[in-house]
């Protein structure tokens, strides 16, 4: 659980520039924003592909 004293976790750089831009346009700018979003919904964003989803899942797993 994230509280107001915990700094937001940035998106991992390994997802690539196109995926980062697509997520930002959708209002997703931190790893915490990704939690609870359906991966299929993320895949519908132009620039987000299977590699980005894999990297995001790994980052989420690493942060708990």
mmCIF file of C-alpha atoms in Angstrom:
data_model
loop_
_atom_site.group_PDB
_atom_site.id
_atom_site.type_symbol
_atom_site.label_atom_id
_atom_site.label_comp_id
_atom_site.label_asym_id
_atom_site.label_seq_id
_atom_site.Cartn_x
_atom_site.Cartn_y
_atom_site.Cartn_z
ATOM 1 C CA UNK A 1 0.000 0.000 0.000
ATOM 2 C CA UNK A 2 1.274 3.454 -0.891
ATOM 3 C CA UNK A 3 0.813 6.315 1.522
ATOM 4 C CA UNK A 4 1.505 10.019 1.230
ATOM 5 C CA UNK A 5 5.062 9.629 2.583
ATOM 6 C CA UNK A 6 6.090 7.024 0.020
ATOM 7 C CA UNK A 7 7.488 8.597 -3.147
ATOM 8 C CA UNK A 8 5.875 7.301 -6.345
ATOM 9 C CA UNK A 9 7.760 4.594 -8.187
ATOM 10 C CA UNK A 10 8.568 5.722 -11.728
ATOM 11 C CA UNK A 11 7.834 3.527 -14.720
ATOM 12 C CA UNK A 12 10.749 1.233 -15.553
ATOM 13 C CA UNK A 13 12.986 2.521 -18.328
ATOM 14 C CA UNK A 14 13.016 -0.927 -19.939
ATOM 15 C CA UNK A 15 9.502 -0.517 -21.317
ATOM 16 C CA UNK A 16 10.823 1.820 -24.002
ATOM 17 C CA UNK A 17 10.114 5.366 -25.062
ATOM 18 C CA UNK A 18 6.971 4.666 -27.161
ATOM 19 C CA UNK A 19 5.327 2.746 -24.308
ATOM 20 C CA UNK A 20 6.288 5.407 -21.774
ATOM 21 C CA UNK A 21 4.769 8.111 -23.976
ATOM 22 C CA UNK A 22 1.583 6.100 -24.597
ATOM 23 C CA UNK A 23 1.130 5.447 -20.892
ATOM 24 C CA UNK A 24 1.721 9.114 -20.055
ATOM 25 C CA UNK A 25 -0.953 10.154 -22.565
ATOM 26 C CA UNK A 26 -3.320 7.774 -20.768
ATOM 27 C CA UNK A 27 -2.463 9.384 -17.415
ATOM 28 C CA UNK A 28 -0.254 6.535 -16.244
ATOM 29 C CA UNK A 29 3.037 8.011 -15.089
ATOM 30 C CA UNK A 30 4.097 5.800 -12.182
ATOM 31 C CA UNK A 31 4.251 2.107 -11.477
ATOM 32 C CA UNK A 32 1.532 2.604 -8.875
ATOM 33 C CA UNK A 33 -0.764 3.917 -11.638
ATOM 34 C CA UNK A 34 -0.319 0.599 -13.457
ATOM 35 C CA UNK A 35 -1.617 -1.465 -10.533
ATOM 36 C CA UNK A 36 -5.145 -2.639 -11.148
ATOM 37 C CA UNK A 37 -5.161 -1.756 -14.849
ATOM 38 C CA UNK A 38 -6.002 -4.688 -17.080
ATOM 39 C CA UNK A 39 -2.963 -5.622 -19.236
ATOM 40 C CA UNK A 40 -5.285 -6.012 -22.235
ATOM 41 C CA UNK A 41 -6.319 -2.381 -21.794
ATOM 42 C CA UNK A 42 -2.656 -1.350 -21.744
ATOM 43 C CA UNK A 43 -1.972 -3.390 -24.882
ATOM 44 C CA UNK A 44 -4.654 -1.386 -26.714
ATOM 45 C CA UNK A 45 -2.508 1.728 -26.315
ATOM 46 C CA UNK A 46 -0.448 2.454 -29.409
ATOM 47 C CA UNK A 47 3.178 1.926 -28.404
ATOM 48 C CA UNK A 48 2.571 -0.598 -25.634
ATOM 49 C CA UNK A 49 3.459 -4.145 -26.631
ATOM 50 C CA UNK A 50 4.080 -7.516 -25.003
ATOM 51 C CA UNK A 51 7.618 -6.563 -23.954
ATOM 52 C CA UNK A 52 6.382 -3.499 -22.071
ATOM 53 C CA UNK A 53 3.720 -5.591 -20.322
ATOM 54 C CA UNK A 54 6.340 -8.156 -19.304
ATOM 55 C CA UNK A 55 8.672 -5.483 -17.942
ATOM 56 C CA UNK A 56 5.805 -3.821 -16.062
ATOM 57 C CA UNK A 57 4.746 -7.157 -14.529
ATOM 58 C CA UNK A 58 8.318 -7.861 -13.432
ATOM 59 C CA UNK A 59 8.633 -4.392 -11.900
ATOM 60 C CA UNK A 60 5.318 -4.760 -10.079
ATOM 61 C CA UNK A 61 6.367 -8.150 -8.730
ATOM 62 C CA UNK A 62 9.690 -6.739 -7.546
ATOM 63 C CA UNK A 63 8.003 -3.889 -5.676
ATOM 64 C CA UNK A 64 5.352 -6.083 -4.104
#
